[in-house]
Short mmCIF file of C-alpha atoms in Angstrom, two decimals:
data_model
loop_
_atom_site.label_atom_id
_atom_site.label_comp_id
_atom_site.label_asym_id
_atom_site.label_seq_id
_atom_site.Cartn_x
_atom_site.Cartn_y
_atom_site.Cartn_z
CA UNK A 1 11.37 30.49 -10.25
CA UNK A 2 8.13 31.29 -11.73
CA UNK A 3 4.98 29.87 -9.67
CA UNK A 4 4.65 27.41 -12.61
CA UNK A 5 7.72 25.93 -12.75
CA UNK A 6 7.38 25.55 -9.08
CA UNK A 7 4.21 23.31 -9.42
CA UNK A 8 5.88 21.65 -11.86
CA UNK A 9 9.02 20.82 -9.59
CA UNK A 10 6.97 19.97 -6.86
CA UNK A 11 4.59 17.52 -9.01
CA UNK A 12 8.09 16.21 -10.39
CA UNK A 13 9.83 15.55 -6.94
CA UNK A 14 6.00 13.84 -5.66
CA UNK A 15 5.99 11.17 -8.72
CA UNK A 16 9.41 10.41 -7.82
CA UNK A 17 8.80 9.55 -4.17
CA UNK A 18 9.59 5.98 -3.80
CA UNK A 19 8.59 5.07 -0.35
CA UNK A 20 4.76 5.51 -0.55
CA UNK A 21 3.21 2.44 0.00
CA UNK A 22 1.60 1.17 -3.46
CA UNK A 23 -2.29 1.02 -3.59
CA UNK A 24 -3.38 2.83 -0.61
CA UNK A 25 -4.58 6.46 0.12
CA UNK A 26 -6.29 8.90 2.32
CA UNK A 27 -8.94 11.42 1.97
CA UNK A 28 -10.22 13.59 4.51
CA UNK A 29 -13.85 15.06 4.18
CA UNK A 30 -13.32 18.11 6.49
CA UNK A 31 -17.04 19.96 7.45
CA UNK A 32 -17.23 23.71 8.69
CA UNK A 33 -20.40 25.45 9.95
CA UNK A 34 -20.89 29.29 8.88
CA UNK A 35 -23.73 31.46 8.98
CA UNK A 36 -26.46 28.14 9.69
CA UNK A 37 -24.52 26.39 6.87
CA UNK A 38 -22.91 23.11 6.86
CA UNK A 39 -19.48 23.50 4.40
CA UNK A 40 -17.11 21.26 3.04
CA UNK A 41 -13.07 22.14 2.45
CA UNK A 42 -11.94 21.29 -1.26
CA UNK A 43 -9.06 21.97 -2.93
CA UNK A 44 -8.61 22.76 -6.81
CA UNK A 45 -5.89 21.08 -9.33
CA UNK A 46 -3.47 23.14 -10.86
CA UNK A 47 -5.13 24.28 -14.52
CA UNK A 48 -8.17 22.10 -14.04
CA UNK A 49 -11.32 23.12 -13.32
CA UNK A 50 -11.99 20.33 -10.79
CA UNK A 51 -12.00 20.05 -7.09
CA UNK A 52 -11.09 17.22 -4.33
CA UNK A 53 -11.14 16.29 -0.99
CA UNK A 54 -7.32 16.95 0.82
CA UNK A 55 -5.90 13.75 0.68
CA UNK A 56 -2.41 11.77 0.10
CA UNK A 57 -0.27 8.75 0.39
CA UNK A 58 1.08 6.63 3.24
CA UNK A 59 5.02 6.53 3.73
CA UNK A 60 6.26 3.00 4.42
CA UNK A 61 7.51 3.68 7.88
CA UNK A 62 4.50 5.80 8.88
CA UNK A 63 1.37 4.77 11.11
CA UNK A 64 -2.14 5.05 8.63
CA UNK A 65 -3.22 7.79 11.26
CA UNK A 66 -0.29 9.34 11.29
CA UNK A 67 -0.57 9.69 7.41
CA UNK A 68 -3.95 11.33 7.29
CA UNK A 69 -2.68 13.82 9.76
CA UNK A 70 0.07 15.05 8.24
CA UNK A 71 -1.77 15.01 4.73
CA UNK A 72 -4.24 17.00 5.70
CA UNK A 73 -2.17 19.42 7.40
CA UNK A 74 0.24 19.52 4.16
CA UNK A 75 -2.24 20.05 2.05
CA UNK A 76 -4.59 22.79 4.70
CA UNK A 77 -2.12 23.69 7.24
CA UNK A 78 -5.31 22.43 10.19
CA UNK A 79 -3.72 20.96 12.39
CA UNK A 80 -4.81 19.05 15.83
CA UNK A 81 -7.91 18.47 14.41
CA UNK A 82 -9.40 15.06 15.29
CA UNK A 83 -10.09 12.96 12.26
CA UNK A 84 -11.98 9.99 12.46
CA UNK A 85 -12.14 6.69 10.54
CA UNK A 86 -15.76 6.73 8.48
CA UNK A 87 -15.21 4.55 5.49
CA UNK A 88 -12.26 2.72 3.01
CA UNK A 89 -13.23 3.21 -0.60
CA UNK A 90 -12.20 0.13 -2.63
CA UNK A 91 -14.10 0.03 -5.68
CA UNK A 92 -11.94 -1.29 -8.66
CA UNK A 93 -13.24 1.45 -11.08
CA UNK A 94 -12.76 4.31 -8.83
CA UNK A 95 -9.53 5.63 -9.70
CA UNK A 96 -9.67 5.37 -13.64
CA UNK A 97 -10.20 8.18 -15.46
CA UNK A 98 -7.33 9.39 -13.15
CA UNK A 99 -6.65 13.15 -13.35
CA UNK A 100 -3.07 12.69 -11.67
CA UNK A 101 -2.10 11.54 -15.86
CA UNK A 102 -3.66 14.46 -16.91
CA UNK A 103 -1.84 16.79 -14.50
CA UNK A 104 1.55 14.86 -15.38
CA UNK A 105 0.42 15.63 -19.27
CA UNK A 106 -0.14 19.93 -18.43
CA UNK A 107 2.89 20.14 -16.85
CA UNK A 108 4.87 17.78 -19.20
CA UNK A 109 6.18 15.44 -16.96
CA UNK A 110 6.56 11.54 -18.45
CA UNK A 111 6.66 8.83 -16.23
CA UNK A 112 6.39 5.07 -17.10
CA UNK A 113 2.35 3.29 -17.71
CA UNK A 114 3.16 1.36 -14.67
CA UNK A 115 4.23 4.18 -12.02
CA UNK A 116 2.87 3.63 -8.72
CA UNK A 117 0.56 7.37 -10.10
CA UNK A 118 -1.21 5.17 -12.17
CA UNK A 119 -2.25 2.10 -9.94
CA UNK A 120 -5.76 1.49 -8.61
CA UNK A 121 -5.67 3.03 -5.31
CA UNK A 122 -7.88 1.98 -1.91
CA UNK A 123 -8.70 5.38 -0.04
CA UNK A 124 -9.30 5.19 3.65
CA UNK A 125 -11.59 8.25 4.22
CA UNK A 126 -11.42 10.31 7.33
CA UNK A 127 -13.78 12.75 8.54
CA UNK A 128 -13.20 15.37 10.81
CA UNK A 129 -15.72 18.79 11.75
CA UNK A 130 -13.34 21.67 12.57
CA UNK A 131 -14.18 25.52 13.01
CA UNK A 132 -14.61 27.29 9.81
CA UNK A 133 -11.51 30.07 10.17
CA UNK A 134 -9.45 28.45 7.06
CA UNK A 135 -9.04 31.30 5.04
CA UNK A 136 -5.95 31.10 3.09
CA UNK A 137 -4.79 28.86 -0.19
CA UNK A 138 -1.74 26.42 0.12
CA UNK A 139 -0.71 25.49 -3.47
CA UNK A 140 1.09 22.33 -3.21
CA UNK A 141 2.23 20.05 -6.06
CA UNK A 142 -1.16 18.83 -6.70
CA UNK A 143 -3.57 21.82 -6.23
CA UNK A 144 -3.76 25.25 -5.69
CA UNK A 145 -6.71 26.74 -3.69
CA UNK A 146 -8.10 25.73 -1.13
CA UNK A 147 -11.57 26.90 -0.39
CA UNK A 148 -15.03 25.65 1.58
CA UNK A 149 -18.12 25.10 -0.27
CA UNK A 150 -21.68 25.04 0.85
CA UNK A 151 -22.61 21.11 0.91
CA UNK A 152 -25.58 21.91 -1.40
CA UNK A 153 -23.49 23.89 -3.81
CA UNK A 154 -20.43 21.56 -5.10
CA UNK A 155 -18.04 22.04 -7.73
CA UNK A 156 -17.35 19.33 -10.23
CA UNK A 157 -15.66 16.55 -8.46
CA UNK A 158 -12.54 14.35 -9.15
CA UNK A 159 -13.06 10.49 -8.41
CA UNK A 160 -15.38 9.10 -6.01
CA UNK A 161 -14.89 12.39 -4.01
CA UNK A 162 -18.77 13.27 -4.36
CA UNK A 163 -19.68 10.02 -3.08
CA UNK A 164 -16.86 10.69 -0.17
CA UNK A 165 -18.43 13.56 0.82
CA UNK A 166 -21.82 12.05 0.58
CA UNK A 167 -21.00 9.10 2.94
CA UNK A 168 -19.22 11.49 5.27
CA UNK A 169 -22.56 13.12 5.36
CA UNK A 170 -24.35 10.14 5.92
CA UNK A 171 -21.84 9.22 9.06
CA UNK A 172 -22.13 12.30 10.44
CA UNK A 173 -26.30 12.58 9.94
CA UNK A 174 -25.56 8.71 12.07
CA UNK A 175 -23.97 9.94 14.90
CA UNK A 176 -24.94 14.14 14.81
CA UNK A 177 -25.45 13.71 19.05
CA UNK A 178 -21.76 12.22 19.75
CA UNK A 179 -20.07 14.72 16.93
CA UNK A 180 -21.80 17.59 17.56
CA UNK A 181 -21.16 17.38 21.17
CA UNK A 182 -17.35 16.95 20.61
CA UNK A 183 -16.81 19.26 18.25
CA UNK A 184 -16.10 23.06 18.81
CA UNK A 185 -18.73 24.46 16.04
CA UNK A 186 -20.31 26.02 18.71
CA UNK A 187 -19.31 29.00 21.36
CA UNK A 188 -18.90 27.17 24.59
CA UNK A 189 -22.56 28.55 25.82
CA UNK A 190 -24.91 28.39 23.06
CA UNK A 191 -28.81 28.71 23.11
CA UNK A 192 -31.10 26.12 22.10
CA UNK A 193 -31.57 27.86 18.79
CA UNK A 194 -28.01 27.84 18.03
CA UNK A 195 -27.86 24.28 18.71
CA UNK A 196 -30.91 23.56 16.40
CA UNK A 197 -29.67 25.55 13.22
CA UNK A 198 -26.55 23.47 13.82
CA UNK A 199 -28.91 20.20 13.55
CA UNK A 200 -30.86 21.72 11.06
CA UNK A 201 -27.44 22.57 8.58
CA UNK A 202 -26.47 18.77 9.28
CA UNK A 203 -29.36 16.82 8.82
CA UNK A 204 -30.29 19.23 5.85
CA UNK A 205 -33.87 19.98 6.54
CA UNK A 206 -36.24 22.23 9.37
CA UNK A 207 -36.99 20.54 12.42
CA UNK A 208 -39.65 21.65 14.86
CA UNK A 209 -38.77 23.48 18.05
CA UNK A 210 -40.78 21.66 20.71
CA UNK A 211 -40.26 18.37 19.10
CA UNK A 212 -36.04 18.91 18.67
CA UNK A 213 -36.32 20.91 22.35
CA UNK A 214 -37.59 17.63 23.75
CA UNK A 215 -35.55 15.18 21.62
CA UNK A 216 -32.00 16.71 22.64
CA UNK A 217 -32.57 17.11 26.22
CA UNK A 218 -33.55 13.58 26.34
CA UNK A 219 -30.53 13.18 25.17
CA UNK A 220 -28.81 14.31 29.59
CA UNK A 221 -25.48 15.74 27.15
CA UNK A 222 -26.56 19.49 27.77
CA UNK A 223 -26.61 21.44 30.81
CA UNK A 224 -28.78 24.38 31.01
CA UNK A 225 -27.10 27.79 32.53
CA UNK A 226 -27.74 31.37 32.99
CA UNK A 227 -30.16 33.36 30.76
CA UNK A 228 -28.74 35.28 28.05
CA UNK A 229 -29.82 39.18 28.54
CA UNK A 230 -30.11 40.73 24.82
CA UNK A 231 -31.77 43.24 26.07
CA UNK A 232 -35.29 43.17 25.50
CA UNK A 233 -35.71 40.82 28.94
CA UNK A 234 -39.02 39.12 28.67
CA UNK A 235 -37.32 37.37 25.15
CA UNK A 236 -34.37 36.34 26.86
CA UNK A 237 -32.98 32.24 26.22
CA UNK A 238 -31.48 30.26 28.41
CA UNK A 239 -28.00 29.50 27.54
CA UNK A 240 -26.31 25.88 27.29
CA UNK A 241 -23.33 24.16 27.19
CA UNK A 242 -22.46 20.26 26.33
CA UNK A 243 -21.52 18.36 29.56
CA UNK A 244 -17.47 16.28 29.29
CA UNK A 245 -17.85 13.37 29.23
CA UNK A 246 -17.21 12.67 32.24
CA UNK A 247 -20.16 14.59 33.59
CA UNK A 248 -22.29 12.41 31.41
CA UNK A 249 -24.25 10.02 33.50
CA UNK A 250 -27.40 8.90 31.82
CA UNK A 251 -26.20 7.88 28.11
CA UNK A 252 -26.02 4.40 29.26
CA UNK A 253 -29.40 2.18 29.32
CA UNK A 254 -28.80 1.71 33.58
CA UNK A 255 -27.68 4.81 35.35
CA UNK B 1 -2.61 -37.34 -0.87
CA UNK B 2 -2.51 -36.69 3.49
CA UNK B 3 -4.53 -33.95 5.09
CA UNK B 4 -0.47 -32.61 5.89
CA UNK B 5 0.54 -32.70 2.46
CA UNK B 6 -3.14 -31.22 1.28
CA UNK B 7 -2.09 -28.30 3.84
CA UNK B 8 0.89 -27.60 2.03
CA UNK B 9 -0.25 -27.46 -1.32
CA UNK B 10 -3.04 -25.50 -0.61
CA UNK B 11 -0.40 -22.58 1.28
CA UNK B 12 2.12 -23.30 -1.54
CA UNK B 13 -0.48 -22.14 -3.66
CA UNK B 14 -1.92 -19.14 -1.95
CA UNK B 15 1.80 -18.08 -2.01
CA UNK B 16 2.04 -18.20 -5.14
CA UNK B 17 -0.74 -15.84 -6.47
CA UNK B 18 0.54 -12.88 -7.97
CA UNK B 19 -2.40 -11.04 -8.45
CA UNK B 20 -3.47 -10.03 -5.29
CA UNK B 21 -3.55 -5.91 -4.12
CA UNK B 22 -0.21 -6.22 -1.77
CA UNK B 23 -0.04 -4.59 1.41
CA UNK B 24 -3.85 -4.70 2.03
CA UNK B 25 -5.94 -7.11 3.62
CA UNK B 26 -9.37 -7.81 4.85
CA UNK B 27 -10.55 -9.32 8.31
CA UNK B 28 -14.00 -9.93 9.45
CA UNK B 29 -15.30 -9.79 13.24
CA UNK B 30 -18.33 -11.98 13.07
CA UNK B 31 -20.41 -11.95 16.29
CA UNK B 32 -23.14 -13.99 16.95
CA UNK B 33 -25.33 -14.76 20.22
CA UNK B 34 -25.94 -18.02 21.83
CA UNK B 35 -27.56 -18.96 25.38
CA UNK B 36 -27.21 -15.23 26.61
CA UNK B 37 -23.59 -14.92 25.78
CA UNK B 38 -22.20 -12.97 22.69
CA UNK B 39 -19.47 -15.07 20.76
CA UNK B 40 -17.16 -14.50 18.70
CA UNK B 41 -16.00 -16.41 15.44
CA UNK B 42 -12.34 -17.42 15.42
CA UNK B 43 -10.00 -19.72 12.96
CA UNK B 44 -7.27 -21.95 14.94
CA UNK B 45 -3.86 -21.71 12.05
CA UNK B 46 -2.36 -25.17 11.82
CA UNK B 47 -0.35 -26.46 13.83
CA UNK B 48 0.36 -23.70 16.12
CA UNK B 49 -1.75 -22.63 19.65
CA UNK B 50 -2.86 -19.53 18.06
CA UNK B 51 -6.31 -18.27 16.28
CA UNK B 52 -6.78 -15.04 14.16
CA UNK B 53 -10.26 -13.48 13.11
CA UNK B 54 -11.63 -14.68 9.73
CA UNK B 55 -9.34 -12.89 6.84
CA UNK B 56 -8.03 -12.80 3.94
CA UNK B 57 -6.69 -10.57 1.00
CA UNK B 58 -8.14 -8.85 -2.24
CA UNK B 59 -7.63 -9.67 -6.03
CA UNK B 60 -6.41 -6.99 -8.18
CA UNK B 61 -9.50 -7.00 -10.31
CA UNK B 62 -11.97 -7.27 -6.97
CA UNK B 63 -14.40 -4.45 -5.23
CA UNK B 64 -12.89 -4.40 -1.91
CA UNK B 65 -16.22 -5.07 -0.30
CA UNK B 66 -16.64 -7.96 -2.45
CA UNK B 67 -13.10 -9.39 -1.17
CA UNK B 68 -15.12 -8.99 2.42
CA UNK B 69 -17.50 -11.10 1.43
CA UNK B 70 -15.81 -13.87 -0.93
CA UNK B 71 -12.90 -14.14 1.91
CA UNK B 72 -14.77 -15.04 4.50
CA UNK B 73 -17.27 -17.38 2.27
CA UNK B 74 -13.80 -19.23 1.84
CA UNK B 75 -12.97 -19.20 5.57
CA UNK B 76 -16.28 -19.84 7.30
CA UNK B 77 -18.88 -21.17 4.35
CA UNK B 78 -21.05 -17.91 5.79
CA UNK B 79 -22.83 -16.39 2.81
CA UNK B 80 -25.45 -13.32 2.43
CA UNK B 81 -23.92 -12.16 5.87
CA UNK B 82 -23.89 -8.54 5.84
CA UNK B 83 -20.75 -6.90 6.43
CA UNK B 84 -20.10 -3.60 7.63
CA UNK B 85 -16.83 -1.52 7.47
CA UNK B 86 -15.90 -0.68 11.36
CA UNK B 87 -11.91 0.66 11.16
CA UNK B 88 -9.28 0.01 9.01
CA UNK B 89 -6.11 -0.86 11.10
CA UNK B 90 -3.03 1.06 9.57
CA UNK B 91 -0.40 1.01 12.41
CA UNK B 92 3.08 0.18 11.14
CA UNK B 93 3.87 -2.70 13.56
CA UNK B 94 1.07 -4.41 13.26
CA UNK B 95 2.10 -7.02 11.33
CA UNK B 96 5.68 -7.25 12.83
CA UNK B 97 5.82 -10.97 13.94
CA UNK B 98 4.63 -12.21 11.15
CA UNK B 99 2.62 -15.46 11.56
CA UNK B 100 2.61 -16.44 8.31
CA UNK B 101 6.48 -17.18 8.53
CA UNK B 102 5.81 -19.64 10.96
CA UNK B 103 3.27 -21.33 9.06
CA UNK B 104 5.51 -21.62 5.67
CA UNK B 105 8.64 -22.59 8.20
CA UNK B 106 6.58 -25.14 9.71
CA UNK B 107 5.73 -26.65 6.18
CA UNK B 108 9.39 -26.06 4.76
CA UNK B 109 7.77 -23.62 2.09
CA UNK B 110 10.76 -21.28 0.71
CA UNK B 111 9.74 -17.77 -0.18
CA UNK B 112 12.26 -14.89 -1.28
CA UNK B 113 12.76 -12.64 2.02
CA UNK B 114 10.57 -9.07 -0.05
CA UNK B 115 7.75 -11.66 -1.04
CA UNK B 116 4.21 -9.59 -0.18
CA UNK B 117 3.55 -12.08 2.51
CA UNK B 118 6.38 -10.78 4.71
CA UNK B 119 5.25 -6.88 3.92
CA UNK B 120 3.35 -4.46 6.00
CA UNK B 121 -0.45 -4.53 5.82
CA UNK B 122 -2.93 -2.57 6.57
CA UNK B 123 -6.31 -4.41 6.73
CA UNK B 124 -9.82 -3.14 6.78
CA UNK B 125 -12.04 -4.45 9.34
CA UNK B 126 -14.94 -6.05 8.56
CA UNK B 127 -18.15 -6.68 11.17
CA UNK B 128 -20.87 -8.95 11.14
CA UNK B 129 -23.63 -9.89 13.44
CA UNK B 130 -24.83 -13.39 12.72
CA UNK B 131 -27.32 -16.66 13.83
CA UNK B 132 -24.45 -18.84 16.00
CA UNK B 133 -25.75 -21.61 13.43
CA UNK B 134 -22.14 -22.33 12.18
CA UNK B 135 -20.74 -25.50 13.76
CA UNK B 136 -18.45 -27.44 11.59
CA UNK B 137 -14.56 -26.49 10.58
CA UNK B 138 -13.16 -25.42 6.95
CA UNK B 139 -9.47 -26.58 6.72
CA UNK B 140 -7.74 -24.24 4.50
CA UNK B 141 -4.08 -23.13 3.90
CA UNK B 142 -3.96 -21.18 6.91
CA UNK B 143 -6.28 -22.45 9.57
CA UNK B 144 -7.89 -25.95 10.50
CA UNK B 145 -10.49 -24.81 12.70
CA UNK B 146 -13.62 -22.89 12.91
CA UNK B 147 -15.33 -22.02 16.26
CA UNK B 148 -17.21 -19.49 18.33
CA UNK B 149 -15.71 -18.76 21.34
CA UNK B 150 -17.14 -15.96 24.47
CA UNK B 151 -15.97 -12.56 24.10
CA UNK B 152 -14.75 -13.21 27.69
CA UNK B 153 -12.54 -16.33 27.36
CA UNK B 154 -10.57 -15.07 23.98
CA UNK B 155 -7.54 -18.06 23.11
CA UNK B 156 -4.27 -16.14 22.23
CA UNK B 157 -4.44 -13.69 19.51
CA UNK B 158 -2.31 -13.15 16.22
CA UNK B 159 -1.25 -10.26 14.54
CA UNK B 160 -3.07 -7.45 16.65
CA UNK B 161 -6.54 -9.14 16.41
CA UNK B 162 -7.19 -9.15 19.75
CA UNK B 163 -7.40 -5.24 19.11
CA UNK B 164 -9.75 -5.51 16.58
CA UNK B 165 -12.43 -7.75 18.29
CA UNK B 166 -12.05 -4.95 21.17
CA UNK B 167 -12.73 -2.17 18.60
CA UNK B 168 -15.22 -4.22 16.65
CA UNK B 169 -17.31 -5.01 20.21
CA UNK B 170 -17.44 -0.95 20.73
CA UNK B 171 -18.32 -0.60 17.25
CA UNK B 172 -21.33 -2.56 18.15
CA UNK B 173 -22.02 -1.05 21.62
CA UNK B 174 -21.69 2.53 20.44
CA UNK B 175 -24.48 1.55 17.13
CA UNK B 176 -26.47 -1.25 19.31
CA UNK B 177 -29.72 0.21 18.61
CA UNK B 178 -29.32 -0.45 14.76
CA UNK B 179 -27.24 -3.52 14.83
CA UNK B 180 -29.69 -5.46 17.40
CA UNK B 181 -32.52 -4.20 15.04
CA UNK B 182 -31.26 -4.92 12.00
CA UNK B 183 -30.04 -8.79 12.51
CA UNK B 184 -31.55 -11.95 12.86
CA UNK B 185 -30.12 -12.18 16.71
CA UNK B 186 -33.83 -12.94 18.24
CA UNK B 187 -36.87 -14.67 16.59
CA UNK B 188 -39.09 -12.63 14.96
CA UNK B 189 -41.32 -12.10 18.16
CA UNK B 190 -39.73 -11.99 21.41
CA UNK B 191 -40.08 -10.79 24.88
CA UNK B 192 -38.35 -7.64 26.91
CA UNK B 193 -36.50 -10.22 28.44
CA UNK B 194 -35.17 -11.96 25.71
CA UNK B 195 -34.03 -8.26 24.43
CA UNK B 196 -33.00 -7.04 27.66
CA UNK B 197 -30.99 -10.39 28.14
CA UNK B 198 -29.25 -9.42 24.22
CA UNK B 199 -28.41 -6.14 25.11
CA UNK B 200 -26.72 -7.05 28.56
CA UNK B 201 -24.64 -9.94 26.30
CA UNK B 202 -23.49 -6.93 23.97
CA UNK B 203 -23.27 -4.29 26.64
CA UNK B 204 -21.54 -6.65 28.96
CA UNK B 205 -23.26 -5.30 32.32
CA UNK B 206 -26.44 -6.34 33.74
CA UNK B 207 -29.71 -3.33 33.08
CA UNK B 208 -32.25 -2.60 35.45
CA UNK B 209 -35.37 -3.60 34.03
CA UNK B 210 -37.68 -0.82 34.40
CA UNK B 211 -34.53 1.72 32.69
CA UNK B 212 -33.65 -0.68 30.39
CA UNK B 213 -37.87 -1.06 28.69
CA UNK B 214 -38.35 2.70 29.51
CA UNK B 215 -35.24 3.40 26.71
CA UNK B 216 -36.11 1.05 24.27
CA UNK B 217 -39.85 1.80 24.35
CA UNK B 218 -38.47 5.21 23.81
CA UNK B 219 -36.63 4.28 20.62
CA UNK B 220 -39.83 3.81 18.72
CA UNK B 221 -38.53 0.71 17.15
CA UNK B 222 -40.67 -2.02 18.39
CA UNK B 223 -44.61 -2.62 17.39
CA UNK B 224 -46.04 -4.56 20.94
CA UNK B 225 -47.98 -7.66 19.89
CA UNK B 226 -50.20 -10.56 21.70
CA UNK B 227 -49.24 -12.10 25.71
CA UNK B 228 -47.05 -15.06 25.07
CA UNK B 229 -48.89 -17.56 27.01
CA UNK B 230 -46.71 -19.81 28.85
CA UNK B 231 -49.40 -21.16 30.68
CA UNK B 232 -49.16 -19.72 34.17
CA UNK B 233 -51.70 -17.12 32.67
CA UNK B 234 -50.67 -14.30 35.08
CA UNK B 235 -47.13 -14.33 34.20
CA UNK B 236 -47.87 -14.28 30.18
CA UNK B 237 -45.29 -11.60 28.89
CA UNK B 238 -46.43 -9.15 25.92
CA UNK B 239 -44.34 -10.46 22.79
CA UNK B 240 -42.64 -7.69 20.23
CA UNK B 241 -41.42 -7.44 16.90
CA UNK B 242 -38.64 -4.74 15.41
CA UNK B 243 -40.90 -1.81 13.15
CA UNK B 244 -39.35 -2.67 9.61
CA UNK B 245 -37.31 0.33 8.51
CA UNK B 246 -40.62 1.92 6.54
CA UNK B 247 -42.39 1.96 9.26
CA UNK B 248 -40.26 3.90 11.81
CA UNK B 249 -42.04 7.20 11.66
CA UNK B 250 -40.30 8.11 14.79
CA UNK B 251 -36.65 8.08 15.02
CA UNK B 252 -36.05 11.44 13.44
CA UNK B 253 -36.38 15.04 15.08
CA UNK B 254 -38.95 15.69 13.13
CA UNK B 255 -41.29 13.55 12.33
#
């Protein structure tokens, strides 16, 4: 079978699932961090030149959570990555202009005006930051590359998914201490500069050593270790590492 | 016509709508703060020993976030209460022992055994933190009573809402720095201790005072004004007021 008709027998046997549940959807806005940059995983439709966020549909039987697993790992292969609620997108005008008909259309495949494909859909986004080692494409009914993009350099964007990515920005910008502490963007020992081109790539502008120095350790979430010899010794950092969470004592307003 | 038979109209005719998004709903945790104690806003459904969080589902033709705030308008007569999206609760069984049965049992209301109230929904919580001004009762189809009730003496529970007050309360914990700031919880000039006393309702545990003014001084979000004078002069407490959001300068890395 030619990689064509396969996309087209995929799309085919997707539009004639049955037990999705109507109306409801997932997206996952999935950041990366390479070379002081803060990325963003998209995937590309089959003969359009437009991108999206991995997402999918619910099955009936199937825990929300659950869903937006499995989606993402369908459509990435990333797996145990930790995905967290940010935001539901319900805005009635959201999912017109829906490039699913135009898909259908390329690959001639008819299905009825009122086909669950064509509904409004709600999309409960997820967010997730996972190390930045995807390298391969995983053409699936719907798209067929999968690629990161610098956040400052999007493609063209399918539904809401700029405004997605934009609010997954914003939640992450909210709560940069807890997320960058949990996630593994970093070696386990780091050095303070590590940790503030991390901060910088997030929050999207140049903070000031002393001033981001002072801020974190504030913070009682880093531990400070050995130096790191490079070599020439009088330059050498000290090297860090985030304390569990059950190491942290002095988050909470009295201890 | 009886307040019975004005029940029974009113949930014949919610049945009855056809044009509402199915499997989705919307439910709204509305806290609010009263004589050092953090409540919690709760509708009693007729005729049974059981309350449920304000709720309530979305028209076909509706922003979901205007649903949010329409629905509980209907439920509570709350308006221009800003509501926040804090989880959206997916889990298949969740809406296993269905209440609403009960309800349309209890008022010998037939419905066809697939009718959308019987399905599986997934509902997107809501949060609110709000003056504990509201003090009368809304009968509607579902519920005849409207009343605050401490986060610590909960009445049973429907549907998994006990769950969602949980998640909504660390919602607010985990952000309590913006939430505190951003509502109308205190007057517009208060003492430490009235704030200290807020945060310990929310937090649940009693703060040392010297930790608890050392972190929130630190926060850069309050301007100190005039000594309330109480009249024992040497006991007059300073009085403070929340910066407005233009006028934190401080609460980024870098500035």
């Amino acid at each position: 079978m030619t990689e064509n008709a396969k996309n087209k027998q995929n799309l085919k046997e997707l539009v004639e699932t049955k037990d999705f549940v109507e109306h409801l959807s997932i997206d996952c806005v999935i950041f990366g961090f390479h070379k002081d940059k803060l990325k963003v995983l998209l995937l590309k439709y089959h003969d359009l030149d437009l991108w999206c966020v991995p997402g999918g549909f619910i099955f009936n039987d199937e825990n929300l959570n659950d869903a937006a697993a499995r989606t993402l790992y369908e459509r990435t292969h990333l797996s145990n990555v930790y995905l967290e609620q940010f935001y539901t997108f319900g805005d009635v005008r959201r999912t017109e202009n829906n490039v699913h008909q135009k898909l259908l259309e390329n690959k001639n495949i008819a299905v009825e005006e009122n086909h669950w494909i064509h509904q409004r859909y709600i999309s409960v986004g997820y967010f997730a930051l996972v190390d930045y080692t995807l390298t391969y494409t995983f053409p699936d009914s719907f798209n067929e590359v999968c690629r990161w993009f610098d956040i400052s350099e999007l493609p063209e964007l399918a539904f809401d998914h700029k405004e997605m990515i934009e609010k997954g920005l914003l939640h992450l910008r909210k709560n940069i201490d807890y997320q960058v502490m949990g996630s593994n963007l970093l070696p386990d020992k780091f050095t303070m500069k590590e940790l503030q081109h991390l901060y910088e790539a997030i929050l999207g502008e140049p903070l000031r050593r002393n001033n981001f120095q002072r801020k974190i350790l504030s913070l009682n979430i880093l531990e400070r270790l050995e130096k790191h010899f490079t070599g020439s010794a009088n330059k050498a950092p000290y090297l860090y590492r985030f304390l569990d969470n059950s190491e942290i004592k002095n988050l909470d307003f009295d201890k």
